[in-house]
Amino acid sequence: DAKTTQPNSMESNEEEPVHLPCNHSTISGTDYIHWYRQLPSQGPEYVIHGLTSNVNNRMASLAIAEDRKSSTLILHRATLRDAAVYYCIARGNQGGKLIFGQGTELSVKP
Amino acid sequence: EAGVTQSPTHLIKTRGQQATLRCSPISGHTSVYWYQQALGLGLQFLLWYDEGEERNRGNFPPRFSGRQFPNYSSELNVNALELEDSALYLCASSLVGRNEQFFGPGTRLTVL
């Protein structure tokens, strides 16, 4: 599993887009990029994952750099409910443990 | 569909005692994972069970152990509790070989 680096914290205004960056310069060719988030007083929640192409789902979009050394999680319109710690994880696609870093604590201002 | 459930919600023990935490995975999920989230240490992987077998273990002492039952539910046992074991213990489940893990709400263990 590759090491990932994220900013400790970010702020956003409600209704605005949020771009959460993640660096994973040692990622291998078969490692997927996964994002989870943890809302206050809850367990982590799966957000999205991808390998090379950009991915979209109802929660977010994942933009992956062409060299795969970085990626960005995009929340298109932040809501107060999106305030959470967001974790970027780079690992293989065969299941198994998740290695969580420190994550980015996102705060959303009304 | 019911999510991952954990019991108890809170558990208070004293040093040296044993704690038993329980987890029921989502129906159809055969893999169960345990994580510890201690203050200041972040989320750390503890154990992974699949089809009743221990598949992987994190960097924790042997007094952390567990098992998975034929119905895929799981138990985490912590023996000889120490103050530093106070943490939120999270259980997650997944379909074998799949990326997405679904987490329960956790058990808050306090060791006095």
Short mmCIF file of C-alpha atoms in Angstrom, two decimals, chain A residues 34 36 38 43-44 46 49 87 91-98 100, chain B residues 33 35 37 43 45 48 56 88 90 97-101 103-105:
data_model
loop_
_atom_site.label_atom_id
_atom_site.label_comp_id
_atom_site.label_asym_id
_atom_site.label_seq_id
_atom_site.Cartn_x
_atom_site.Cartn_y
_atom_site.Cartn_z
CA HIS A 34 -10.05 4.94 -2.26
CA TYR A 36 -13.63 7.26 2.94
CA GLN A 38 -15.84 9.87 8.94
CA GLY A 43 -17.73 5.00 11.77
CA PRO A 44 -16.03 5.71 8.43
CA TYR A 46 -17.06 4.63 1.80
CA HIS A 49 -12.65 4.64 -5.54
CA TYR A 87 -9.29 9.79 4.17
CA ARG A 91 -4.05 0.00 -2.08
CA GLY A 92 -4.72 -3.07 -4.18
CA ASN A 93 -8.14 -4.18 -5.27
CA GLN A 94 -8.31 -7.55 -3.57
CA GLY A 95 -9.87 -6.53 -0.30
CA GLY A 96 -8.04 -6.68 2.98
CA LYS A 97 -7.09 -4.07 5.52
CA LEU A 98 -7.41 -0.34 5.04
CA PHE A 100 -5.82 5.16 7.31
CA TYR B 33 -12.48 -6.30 9.96
CA TYR B 35 -10.06 -1.35 13.77
CA GLN B 37 -9.42 4.41 16.93
CA LEU B 43 -7.62 4.50 12.87
CA PHE B 45 -6.15 -2.00 11.57
CA TRP B 48 -9.35 -9.40 9.39
CA ASN B 56 -4.39 -10.71 8.53
CA LEU B 88 -13.38 3.35 19.86
CA LEU B 90 -14.86 -0.24 14.86
CA GLY B 97 -12.23 -9.37 -2.46
CA ARG B 98 -14.28 -6.19 -2.77
CA ASN B 99 -13.03 -2.69 -2.08
CA GLU B 100 -15.87 -1.17 -0.14
CA GLN B 101 -15.91 -1.76 3.58
CA PHE B 103 -18.44 0.25 9.09
CA GLY B 104 -20.53 -0.10 12.19
CA PRO B 105 -21.01 2.67 14.75
#
